[in-house]
Tab-separated table of C-alpha atoms in Angstrom:
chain	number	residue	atom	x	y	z
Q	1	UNK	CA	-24.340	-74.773	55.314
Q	2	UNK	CA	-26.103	-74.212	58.311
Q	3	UNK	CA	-29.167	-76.746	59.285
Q	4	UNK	CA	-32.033	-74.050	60.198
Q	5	UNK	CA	-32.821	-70.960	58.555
Q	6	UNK	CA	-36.164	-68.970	59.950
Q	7	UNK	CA	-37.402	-66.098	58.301
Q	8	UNK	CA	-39.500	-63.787	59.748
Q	9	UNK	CA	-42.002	-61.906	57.069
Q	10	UNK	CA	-43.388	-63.608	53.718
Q	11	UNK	CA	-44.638	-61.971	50.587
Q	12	UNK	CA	-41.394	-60.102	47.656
Q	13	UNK	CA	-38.885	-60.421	49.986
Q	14	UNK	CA	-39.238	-63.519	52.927
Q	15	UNK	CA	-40.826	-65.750	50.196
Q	16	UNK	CA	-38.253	-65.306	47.199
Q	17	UNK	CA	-35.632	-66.079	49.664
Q	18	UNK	CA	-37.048	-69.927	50.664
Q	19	UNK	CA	-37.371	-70.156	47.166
Q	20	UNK	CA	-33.800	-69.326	46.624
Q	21	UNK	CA	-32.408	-70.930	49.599
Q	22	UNK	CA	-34.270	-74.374	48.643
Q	23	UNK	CA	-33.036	-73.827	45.163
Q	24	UNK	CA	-29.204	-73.877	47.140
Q	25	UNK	CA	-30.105	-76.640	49.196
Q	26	UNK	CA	-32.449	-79.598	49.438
Q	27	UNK	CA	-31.323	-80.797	53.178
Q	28	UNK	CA	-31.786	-77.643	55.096
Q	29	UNK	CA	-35.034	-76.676	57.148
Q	30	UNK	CA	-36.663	-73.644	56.197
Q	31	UNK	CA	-39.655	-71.752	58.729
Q	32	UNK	CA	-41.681	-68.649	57.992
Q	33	UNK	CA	-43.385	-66.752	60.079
Q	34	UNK	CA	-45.768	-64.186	58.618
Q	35	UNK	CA	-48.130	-61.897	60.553
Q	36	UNK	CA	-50.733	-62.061	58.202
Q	37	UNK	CA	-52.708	-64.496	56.694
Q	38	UNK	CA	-50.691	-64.782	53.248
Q	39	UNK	CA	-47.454	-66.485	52.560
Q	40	UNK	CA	-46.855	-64.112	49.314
Q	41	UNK	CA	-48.517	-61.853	47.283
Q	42	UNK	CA	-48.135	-58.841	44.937
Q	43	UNK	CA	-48.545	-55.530	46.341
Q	44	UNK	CA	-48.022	-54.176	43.311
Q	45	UNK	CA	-51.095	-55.643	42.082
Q	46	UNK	CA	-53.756	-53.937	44.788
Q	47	UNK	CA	-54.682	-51.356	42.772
Q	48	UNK	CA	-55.324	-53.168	39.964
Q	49	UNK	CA	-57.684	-55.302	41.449
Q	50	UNK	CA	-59.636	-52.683	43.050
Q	51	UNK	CA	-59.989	-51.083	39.874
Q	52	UNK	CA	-61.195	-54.551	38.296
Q	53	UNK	CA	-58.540	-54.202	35.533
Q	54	UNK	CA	-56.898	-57.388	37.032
Q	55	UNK	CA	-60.218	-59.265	37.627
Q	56	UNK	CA	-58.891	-63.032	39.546
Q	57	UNK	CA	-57.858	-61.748	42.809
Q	58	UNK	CA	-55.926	-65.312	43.468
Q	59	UNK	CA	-53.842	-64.540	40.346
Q	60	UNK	CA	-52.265	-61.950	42.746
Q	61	UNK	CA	-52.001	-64.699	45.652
Q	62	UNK	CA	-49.081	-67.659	45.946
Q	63	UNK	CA	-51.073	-70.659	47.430
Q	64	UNK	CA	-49.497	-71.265	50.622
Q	65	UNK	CA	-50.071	-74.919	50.587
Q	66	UNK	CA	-48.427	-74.630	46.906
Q	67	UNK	CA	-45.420	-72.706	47.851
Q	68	UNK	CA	-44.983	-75.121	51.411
Q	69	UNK	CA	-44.959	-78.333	48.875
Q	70	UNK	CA	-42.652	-76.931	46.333
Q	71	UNK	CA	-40.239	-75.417	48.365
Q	72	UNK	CA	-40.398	-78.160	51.956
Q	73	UNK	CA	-40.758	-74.976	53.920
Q	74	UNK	CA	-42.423	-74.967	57.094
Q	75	UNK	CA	-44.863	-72.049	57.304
Q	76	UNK	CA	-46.479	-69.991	60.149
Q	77	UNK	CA	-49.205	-67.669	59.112
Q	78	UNK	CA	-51.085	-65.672	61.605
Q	79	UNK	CA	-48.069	-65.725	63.647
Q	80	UNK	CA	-45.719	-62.809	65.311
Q	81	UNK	CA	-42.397	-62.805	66.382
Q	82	UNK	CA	-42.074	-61.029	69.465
Q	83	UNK	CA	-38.416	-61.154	70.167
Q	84	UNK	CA	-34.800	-62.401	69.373
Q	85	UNK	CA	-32.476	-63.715	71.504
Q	86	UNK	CA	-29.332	-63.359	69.566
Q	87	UNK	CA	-27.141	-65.079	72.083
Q	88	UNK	CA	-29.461	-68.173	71.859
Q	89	UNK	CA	-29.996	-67.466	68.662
Q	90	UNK	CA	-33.610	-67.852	68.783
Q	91	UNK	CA	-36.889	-66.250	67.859
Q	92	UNK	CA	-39.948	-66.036	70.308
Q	93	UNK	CA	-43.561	-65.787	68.824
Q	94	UNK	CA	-46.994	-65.941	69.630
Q	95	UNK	CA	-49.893	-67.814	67.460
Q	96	UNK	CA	-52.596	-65.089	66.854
Q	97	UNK	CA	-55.345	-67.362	66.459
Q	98	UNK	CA	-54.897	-68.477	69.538
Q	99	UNK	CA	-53.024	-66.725	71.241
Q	100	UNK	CA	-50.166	-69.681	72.291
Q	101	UNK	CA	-46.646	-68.761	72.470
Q	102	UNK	CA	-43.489	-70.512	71.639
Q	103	UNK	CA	-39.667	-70.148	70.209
Q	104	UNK	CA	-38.006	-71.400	67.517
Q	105	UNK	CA	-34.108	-71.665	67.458
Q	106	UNK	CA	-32.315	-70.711	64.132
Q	107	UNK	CA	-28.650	-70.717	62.887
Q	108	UNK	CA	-29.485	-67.956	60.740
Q	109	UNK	CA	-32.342	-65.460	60.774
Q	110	UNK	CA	-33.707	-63.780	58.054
Q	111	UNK	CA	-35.859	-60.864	58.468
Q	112	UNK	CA	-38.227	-59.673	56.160
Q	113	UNK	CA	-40.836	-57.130	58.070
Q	114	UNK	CA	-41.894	-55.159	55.158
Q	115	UNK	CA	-43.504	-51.701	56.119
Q	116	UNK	CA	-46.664	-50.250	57.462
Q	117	UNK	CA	-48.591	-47.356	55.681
Q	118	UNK	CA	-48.299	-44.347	57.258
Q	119	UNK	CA	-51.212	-43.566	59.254
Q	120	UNK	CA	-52.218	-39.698	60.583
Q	121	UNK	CA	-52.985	-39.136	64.086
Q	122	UNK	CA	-56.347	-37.625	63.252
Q	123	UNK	CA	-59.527	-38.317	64.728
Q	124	UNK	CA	-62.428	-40.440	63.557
Q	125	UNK	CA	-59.677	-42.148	60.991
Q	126	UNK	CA	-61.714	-45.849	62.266
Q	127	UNK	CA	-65.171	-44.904	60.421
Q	128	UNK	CA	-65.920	-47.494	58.101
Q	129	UNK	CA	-65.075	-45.481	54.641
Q	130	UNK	CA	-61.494	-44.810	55.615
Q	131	UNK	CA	-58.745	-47.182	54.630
Q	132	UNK	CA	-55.263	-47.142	53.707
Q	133	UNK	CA	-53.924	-49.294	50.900
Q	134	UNK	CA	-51.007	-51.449	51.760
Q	135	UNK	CA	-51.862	-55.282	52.253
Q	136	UNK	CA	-54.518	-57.868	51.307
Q	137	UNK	CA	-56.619	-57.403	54.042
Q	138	UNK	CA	-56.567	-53.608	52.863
Q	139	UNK	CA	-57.347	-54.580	49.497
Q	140	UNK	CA	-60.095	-56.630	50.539
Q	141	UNK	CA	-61.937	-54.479	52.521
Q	142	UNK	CA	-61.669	-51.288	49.557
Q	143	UNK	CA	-63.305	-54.133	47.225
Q	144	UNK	CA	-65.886	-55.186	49.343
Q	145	UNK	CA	-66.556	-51.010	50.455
Q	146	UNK	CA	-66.828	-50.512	46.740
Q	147	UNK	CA	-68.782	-53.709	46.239
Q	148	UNK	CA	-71.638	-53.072	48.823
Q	149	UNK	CA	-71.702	-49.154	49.210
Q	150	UNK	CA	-71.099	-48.468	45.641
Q	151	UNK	CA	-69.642	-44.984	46.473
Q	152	UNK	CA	-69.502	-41.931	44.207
Q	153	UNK	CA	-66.853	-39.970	45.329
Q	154	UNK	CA	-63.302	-40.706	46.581
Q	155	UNK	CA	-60.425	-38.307	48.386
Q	156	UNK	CA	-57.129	-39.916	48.104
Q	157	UNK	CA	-55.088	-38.246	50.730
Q	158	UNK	CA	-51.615	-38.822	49.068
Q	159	UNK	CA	-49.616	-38.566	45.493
Q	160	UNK	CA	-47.164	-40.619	45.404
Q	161	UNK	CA	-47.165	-43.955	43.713
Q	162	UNK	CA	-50.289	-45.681	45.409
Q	163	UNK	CA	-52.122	-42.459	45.178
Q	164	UNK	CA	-51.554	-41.827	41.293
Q	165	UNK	CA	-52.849	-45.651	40.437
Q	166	UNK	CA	-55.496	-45.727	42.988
Q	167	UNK	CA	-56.741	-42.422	41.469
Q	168	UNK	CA	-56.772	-44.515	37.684
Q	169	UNK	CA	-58.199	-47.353	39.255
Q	170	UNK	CA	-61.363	-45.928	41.140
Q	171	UNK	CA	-62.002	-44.196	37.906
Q	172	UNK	CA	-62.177	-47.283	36.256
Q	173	UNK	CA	-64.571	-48.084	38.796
Q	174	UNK	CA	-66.779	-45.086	38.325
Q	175	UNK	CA	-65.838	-42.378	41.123
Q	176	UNK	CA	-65.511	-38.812	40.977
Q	177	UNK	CA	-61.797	-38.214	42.779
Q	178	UNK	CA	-60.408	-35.976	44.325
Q	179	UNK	CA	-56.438	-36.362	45.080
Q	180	UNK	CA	-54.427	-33.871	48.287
Q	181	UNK	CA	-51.357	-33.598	48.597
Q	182	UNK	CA	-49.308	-31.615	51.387
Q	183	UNK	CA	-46.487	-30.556	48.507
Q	184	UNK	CA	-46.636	-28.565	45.759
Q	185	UNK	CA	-47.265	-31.509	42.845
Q	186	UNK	CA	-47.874	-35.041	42.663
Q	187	UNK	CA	-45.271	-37.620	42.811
Q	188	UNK	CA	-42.599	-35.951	45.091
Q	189	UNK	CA	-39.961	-37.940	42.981
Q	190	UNK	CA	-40.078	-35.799	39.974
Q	191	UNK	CA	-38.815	-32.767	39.100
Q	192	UNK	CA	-41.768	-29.876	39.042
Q	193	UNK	CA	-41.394	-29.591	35.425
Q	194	UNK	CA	-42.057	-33.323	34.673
Q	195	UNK	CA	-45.043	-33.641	37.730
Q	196	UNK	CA	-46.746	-30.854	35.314
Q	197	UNK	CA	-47.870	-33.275	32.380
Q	198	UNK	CA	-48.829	-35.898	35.004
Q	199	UNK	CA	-50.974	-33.290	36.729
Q	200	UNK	CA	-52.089	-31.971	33.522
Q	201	UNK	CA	-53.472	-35.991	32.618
Q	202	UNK	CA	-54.824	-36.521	35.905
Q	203	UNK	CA	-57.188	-32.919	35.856
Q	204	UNK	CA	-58.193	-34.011	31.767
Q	205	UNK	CA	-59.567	-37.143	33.694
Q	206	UNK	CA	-61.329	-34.999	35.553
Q	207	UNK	CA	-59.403	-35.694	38.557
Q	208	UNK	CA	-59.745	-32.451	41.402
Q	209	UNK	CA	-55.941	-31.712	42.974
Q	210	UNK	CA	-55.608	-30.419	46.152
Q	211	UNK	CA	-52.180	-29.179	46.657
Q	212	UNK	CA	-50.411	-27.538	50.148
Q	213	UNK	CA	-53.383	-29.289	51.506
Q	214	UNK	CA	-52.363	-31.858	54.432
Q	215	UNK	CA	-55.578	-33.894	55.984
Q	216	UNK	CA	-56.764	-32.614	59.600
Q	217	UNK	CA	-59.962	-34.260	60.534
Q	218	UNK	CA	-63.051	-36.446	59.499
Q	219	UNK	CA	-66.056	-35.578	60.523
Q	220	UNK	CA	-69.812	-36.793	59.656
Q	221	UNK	CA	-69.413	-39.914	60.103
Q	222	UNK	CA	-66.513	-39.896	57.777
Q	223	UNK	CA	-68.586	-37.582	54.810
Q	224	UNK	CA	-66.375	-34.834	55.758
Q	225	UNK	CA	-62.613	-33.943	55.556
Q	226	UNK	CA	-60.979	-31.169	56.968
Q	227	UNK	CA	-57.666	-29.626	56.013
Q	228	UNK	CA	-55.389	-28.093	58.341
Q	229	UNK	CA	-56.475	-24.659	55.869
Q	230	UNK	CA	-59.509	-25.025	57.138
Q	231	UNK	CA	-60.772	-26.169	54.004
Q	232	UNK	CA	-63.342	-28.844	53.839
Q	233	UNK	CA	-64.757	-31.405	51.271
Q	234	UNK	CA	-66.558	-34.148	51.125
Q	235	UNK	CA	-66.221	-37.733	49.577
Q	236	UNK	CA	-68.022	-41.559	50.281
Q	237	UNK	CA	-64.555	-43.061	50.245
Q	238	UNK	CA	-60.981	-42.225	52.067
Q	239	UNK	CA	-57.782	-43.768	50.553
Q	240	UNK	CA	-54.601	-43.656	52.630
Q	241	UNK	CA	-51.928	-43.541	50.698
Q	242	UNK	CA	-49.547	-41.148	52.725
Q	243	UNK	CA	-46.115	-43.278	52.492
Q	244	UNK	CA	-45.027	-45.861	54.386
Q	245	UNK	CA	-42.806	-46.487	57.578
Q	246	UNK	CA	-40.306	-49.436	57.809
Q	247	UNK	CA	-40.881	-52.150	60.350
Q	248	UNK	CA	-37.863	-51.906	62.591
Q	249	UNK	CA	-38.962	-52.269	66.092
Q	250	UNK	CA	-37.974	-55.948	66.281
Q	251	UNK	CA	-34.775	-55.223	65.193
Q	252	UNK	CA	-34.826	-52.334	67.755
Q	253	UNK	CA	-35.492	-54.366	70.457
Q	254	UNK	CA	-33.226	-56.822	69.344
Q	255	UNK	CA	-29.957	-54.174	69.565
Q	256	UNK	CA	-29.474	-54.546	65.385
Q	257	UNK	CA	-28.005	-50.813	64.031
Q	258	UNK	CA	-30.912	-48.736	62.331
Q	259	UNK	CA	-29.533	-46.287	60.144
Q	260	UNK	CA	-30.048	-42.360	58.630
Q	261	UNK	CA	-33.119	-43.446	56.878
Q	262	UNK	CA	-35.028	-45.039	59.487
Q	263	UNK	CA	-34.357	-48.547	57.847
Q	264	UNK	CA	-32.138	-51.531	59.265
Q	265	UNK	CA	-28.716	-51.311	58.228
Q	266	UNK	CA	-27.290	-53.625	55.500
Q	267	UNK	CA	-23.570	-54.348	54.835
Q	268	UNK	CA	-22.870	-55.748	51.101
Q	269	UNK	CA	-23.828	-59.276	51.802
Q	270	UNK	CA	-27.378	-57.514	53.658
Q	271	UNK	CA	-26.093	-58.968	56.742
Q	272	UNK	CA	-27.030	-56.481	59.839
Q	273	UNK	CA	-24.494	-56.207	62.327
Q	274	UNK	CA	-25.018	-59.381	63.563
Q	275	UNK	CA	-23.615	-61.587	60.801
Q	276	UNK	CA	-26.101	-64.603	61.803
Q	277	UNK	CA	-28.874	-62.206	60.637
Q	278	UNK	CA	-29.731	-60.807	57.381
Q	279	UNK	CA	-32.634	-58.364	56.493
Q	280	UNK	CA	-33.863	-57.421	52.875
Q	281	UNK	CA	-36.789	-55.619	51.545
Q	282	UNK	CA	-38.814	-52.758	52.468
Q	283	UNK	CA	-37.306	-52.174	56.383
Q	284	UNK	CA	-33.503	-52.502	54.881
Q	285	UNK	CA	-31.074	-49.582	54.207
Q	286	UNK	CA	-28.747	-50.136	51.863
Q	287	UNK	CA	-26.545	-47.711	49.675
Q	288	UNK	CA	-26.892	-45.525	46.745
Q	289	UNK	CA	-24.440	-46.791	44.100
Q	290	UNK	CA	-24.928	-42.844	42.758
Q	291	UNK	CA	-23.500	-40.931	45.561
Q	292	UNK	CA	-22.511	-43.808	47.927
Q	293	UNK	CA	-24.975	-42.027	50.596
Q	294	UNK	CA	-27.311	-44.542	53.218
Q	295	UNK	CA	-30.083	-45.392	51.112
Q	296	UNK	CA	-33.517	-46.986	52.145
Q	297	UNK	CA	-35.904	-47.917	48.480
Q	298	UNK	CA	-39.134	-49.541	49.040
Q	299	UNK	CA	-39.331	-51.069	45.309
Q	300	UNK	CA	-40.048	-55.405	44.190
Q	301	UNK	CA	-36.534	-55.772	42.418
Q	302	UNK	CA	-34.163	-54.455	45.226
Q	303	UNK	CA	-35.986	-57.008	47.634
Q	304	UNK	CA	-35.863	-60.077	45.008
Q	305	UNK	CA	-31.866	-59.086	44.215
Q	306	UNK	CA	-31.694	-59.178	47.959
Q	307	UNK	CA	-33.104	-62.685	48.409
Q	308	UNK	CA	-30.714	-63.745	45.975
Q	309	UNK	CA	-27.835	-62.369	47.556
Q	310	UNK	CA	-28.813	-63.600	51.014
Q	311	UNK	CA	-29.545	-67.589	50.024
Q	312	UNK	CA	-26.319	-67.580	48.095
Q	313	UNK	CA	-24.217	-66.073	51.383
Q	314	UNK	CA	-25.414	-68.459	53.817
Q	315	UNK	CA	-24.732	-71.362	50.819
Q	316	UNK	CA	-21.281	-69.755	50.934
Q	317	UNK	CA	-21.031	-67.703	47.581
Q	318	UNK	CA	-20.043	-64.068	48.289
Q	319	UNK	CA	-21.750	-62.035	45.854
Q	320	UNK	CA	-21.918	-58.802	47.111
Q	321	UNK	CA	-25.594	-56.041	46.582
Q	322	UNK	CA	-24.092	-52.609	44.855
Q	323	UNK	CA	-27.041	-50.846	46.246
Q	324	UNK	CA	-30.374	-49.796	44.547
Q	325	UNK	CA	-30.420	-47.018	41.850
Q	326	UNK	CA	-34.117	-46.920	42.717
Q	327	UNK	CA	-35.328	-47.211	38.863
Q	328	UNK	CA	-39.239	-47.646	39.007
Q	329	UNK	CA	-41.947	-46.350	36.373
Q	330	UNK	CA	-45.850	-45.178	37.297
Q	331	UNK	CA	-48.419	-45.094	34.443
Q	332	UNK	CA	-52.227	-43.316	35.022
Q	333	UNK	CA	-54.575	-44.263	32.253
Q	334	UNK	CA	-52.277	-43.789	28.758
Q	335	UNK	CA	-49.050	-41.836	30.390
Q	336	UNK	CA	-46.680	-43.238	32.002
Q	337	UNK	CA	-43.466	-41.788	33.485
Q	338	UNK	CA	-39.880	-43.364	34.434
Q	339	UNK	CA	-37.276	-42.329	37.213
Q	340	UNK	CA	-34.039	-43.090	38.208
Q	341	UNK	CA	-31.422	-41.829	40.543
Q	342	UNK	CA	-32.149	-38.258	42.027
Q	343	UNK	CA	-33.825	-35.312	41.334
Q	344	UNK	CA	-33.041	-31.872	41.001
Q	345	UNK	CA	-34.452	-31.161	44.867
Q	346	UNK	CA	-32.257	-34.590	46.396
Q	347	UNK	CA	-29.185	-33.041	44.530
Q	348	UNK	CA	-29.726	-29.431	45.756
Q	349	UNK	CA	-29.895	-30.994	49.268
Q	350	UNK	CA	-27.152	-32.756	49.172
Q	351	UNK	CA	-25.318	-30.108	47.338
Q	352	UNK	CA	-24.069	-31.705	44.958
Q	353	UNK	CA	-22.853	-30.101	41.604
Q	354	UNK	CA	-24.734	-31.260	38.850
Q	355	UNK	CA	-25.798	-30.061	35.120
Q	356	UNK	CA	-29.663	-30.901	33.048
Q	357	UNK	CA	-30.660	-31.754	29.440
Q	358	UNK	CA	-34.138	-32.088	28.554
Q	359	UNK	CA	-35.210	-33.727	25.506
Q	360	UNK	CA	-38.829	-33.202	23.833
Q	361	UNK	CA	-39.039	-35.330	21.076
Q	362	UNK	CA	-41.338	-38.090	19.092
Q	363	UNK	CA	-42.039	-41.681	20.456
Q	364	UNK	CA	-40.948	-42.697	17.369
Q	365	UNK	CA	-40.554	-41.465	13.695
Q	366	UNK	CA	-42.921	-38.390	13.374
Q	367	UNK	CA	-44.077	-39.112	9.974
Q	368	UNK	CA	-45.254	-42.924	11.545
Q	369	UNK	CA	-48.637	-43.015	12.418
Q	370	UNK	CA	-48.969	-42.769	16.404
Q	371	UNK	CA	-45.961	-41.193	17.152
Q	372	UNK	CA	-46.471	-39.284	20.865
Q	373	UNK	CA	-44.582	-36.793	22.546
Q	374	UNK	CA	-41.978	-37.706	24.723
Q	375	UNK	CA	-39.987	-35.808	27.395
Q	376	UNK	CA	-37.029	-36.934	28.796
Q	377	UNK	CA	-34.687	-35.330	31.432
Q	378	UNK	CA	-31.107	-35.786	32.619
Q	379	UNK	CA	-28.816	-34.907	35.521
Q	380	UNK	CA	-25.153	-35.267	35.662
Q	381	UNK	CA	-21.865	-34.658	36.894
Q	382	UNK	CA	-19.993	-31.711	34.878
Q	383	UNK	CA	-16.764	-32.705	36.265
Q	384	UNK	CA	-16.790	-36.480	36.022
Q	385	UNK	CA	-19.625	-36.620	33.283
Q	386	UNK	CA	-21.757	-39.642	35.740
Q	387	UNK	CA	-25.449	-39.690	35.112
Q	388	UNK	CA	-26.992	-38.741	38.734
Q	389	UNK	CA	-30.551	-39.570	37.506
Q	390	UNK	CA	-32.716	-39.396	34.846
Q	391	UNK	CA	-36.664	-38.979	34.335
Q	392	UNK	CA	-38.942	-39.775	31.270
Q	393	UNK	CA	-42.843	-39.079	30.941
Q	394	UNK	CA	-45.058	-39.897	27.732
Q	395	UNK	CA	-47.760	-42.249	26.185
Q	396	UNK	CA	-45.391	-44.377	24.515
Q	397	UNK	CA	-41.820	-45.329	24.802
Q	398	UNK	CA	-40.904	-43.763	28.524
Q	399	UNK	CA	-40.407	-47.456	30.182
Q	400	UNK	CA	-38.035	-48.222	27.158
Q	401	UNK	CA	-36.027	-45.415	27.336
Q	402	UNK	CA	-35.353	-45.064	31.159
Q	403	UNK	CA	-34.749	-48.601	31.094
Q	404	UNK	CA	-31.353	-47.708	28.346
Q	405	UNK	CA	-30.260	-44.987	31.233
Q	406	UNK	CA	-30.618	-47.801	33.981
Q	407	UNK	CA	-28.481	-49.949	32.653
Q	408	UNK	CA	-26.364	-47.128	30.859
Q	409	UNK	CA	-26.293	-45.892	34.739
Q	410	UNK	CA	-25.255	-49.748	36.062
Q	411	UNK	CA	-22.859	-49.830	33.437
Q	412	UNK	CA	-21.041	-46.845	34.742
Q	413	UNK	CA	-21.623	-44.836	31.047
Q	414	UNK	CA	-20.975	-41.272	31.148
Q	415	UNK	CA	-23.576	-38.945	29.244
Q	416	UNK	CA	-21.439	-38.416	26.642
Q	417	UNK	CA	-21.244	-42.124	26.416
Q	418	UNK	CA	-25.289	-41.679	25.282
Q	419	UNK	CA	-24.591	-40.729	21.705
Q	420	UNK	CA	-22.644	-43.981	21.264
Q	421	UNK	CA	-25.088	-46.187	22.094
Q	422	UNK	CA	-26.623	-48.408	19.250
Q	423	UNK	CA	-30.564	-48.594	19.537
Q	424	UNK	CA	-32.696	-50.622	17.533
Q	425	UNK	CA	-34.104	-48.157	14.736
Q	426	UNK	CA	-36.884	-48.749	11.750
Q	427	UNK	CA	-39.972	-45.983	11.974
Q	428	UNK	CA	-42.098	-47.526	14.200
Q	429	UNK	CA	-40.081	-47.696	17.317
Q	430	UNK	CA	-37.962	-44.847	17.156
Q	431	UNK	CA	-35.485	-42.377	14.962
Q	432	UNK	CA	-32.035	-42.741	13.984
Q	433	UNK	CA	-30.937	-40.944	16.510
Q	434	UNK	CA	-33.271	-41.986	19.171
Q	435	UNK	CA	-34.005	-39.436	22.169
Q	436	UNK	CA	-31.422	-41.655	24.502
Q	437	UNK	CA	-28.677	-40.363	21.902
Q	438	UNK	CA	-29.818	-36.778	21.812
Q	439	UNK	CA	-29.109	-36.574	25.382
Q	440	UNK	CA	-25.796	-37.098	24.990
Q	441	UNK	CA	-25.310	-35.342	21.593
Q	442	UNK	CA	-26.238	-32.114	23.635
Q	443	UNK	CA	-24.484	-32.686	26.597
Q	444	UNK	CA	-20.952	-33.533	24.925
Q	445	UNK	CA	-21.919	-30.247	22.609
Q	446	UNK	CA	-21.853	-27.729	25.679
Q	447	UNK	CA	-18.770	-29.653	27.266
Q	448	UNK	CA	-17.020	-28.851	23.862
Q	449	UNK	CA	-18.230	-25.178	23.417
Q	450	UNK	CA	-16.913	-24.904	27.213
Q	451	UNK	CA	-13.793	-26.099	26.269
């Protein structure tokens, strides 16, 4: 095993693989270097914390001095690395604080960059009420906005993930919001159909969507936001939350292969195409197990999977990643709704053939007090009968069942193989047949009538 590893980017990714990598090894040397000031935190958390439903905000932070005891790792904070010389096979950085530079050599490298929100090239974006929502320091300076301006009103230019929680969460905190998006619907991952009842939740909350509306300008000090309609409207607080764009220009400038979507480019062991350096997380491009297309997912699992692929390579266990299905869930107030896979606009692009049932049925039981409705849809393969993705939305039970079609997915099921699976049943969890079933009841019904 080789003596030095250096990894370049802390929090899901850089941080779980030390941990693994330590858990390998108790001789080798392990250095992070992290931009920022924190060695590993939670993004998934920010919104939460904002909105005061998670109220510790260290419960969302890994003590640095905790994690460099536990794992011997030798950390770096408030540190960049400028460059890599791969044939010296070292890194060059520079101390922020103050401003010193140095190198470190490595036998393998590790990098972790993560991504940066995507910012619009708009003026007057730097007033004070304007922020986008990616990292601690973003998190911190919403909470302390909110804290000592107490706004009233919020415009949350973006509805995708971030968006729909931050939307919940400044509820929570007492703010009239208003959500744009440049599309036609909120979360761009769903089918129409599906965005609908989220859309429908978010306007009984009293939430004001702004749709085929893209932001243009801020004006008044940052009072006033224009769309590129013309439109304007007014709001005390901005929130960015427009995507995100992988950190590659390291690897740019270091000659490593970026791929279709922008990201780094993986092979099965998330080596790059130099095999002394590995990349995971946000920045990496990987492959879609589905349609065995370039595929780049921004999600906490792929990255930890990732780590643990990586430490056990360079410990010299081969176990290759079989790409990211991309399975994630969202939830505003009471609703929440599940995804895998693709969607019916992905497919279309790609042309691929597919086929749809849609099941509207009970949480559970419908005689069972609390039973809620529940809307699932699938997309498959008419010829080969493989599940291409799968959506769920409803107040209860959507996490459970997209997590049976994740692992029915993994597990390389067809949708007729739905019917056959054996879920736990008594009133208050679901039916005998349980919606998961139905799906493939229907499907294998129409593939018979065909027939």
């Amino acid at each position: 095993m080789p003596k030095h590893i250096v990894i370049v980017g802390g929090v899901a990714g850089g941080a779980t693989v030390a941990a693994q990598l330590r858990r390998l090894n108790k001789d080798i040397r392990i250095s992070i270097f992290e931009k920022g000031g924190q060695i590993a935190y939670s993004n998934c958390g920010i919104p939460y914390y904002i909105g005061g439903i998670v109220p510790d905000r260290n419960s969302i932070l890994r003590d640095c001095q905790d994690f460099s005891d536990k794992y011997d790792a030798a950390i770096h904070l408030y540190t960049e690395v400028t460059s890599i010389d791969r044939e010296k096979q070292r890194i060059s950085f520079i101390d922020l604080k103050d401003n010193k530079e140095g190198y470190e050599e490595y036998d393998h490298l590790i990098l972790s960059p993560g991504a940066s929100a995507r910012i619009p090239d708009i003026p007057n974006l730097n007033a004070g009420n304007c922020f986008p929502i990616r990292s601690i320091q973003d998190m911190d300076h919403v909470h302390q906005f909110i804290e000592e301006s107490s706004p009233k009103t919020a415009l949350i230019a973006g509805g995708g993930f971030i968006g729909v929680e931050m939307a919940e969460n400044l509820i929570l905190r007492g703010l009239n919001v208003q959500l744009l998006e440049r599309s036609k619907q909120v979360m761009g991952i769903l089918d129409s159909d599906m965005a609908e009842l989220m859309e429908k939740e978010m306007r009984d909350k009293g939430i004001s969507l702004l749709f085929d509306e893209e932001l243009a300008a801020v004006e008044d000090g940052g009072t006033t936001f224009v769309m590129k309609s013309g439109k304007r409207t007014e709001a005390d607080l901005l929130i960015l939350s427009m995507g995100i764009i992988p950190n590659t220009s390291l690897a740019e400038q270091s000659g490593l292969k970026i791929g279709e979507t922008k990201g780094i480019v993986a092979n099965e062991f998330m080596q790059t195409n130099d095999p002394l350096i590995y990349v995971l997380g946000d920045a990496a491009e990987t492959v879609d197990p589905i349609l065995h297309k370039p595929k780049q997912v921004p999600l906490a699992w792929p990255a930890h999977r990732q780590a643990y692929i990586i430490a056990n390579h360079i410990a010299g266990v081969p176990i290759p990643y079989k790409g990211t299905y991309g399975t994630a869930i969202v939830k505003f107030f009471d609703l929440a709704a599940g995804m895998i896979g693709h969607n019916e606009k992905t497919l279309k692009s790609m042309e691929t053939p597919f086929k749809t049932e849609v099941v509207e049925a009970k949480s559970h039981a419908g005689y069972f007090p609390g039973s809620m409705p529940l809307k699932i849809k699938l997309h498959y393969d008419p010829v080969s009968r493989a599940i291409l993705g799968a959506q769920t939305i409803g107040k209860d039970g959507a996490d459970k069942r997209i997590d049976v079609i994740a692992a029915a997915m993994k597990g390389k099921l067809t949708v007729d193989d739905l019917q056959e699976i054996e879920l736990a049943y008594a009133p208050p969890f679901s039916s005998p047949k349980d919606p998961v079933n139905i799906l493939g009841y229907m499907a294998s019904s129409k593939n018979i009538n065909k027939e």
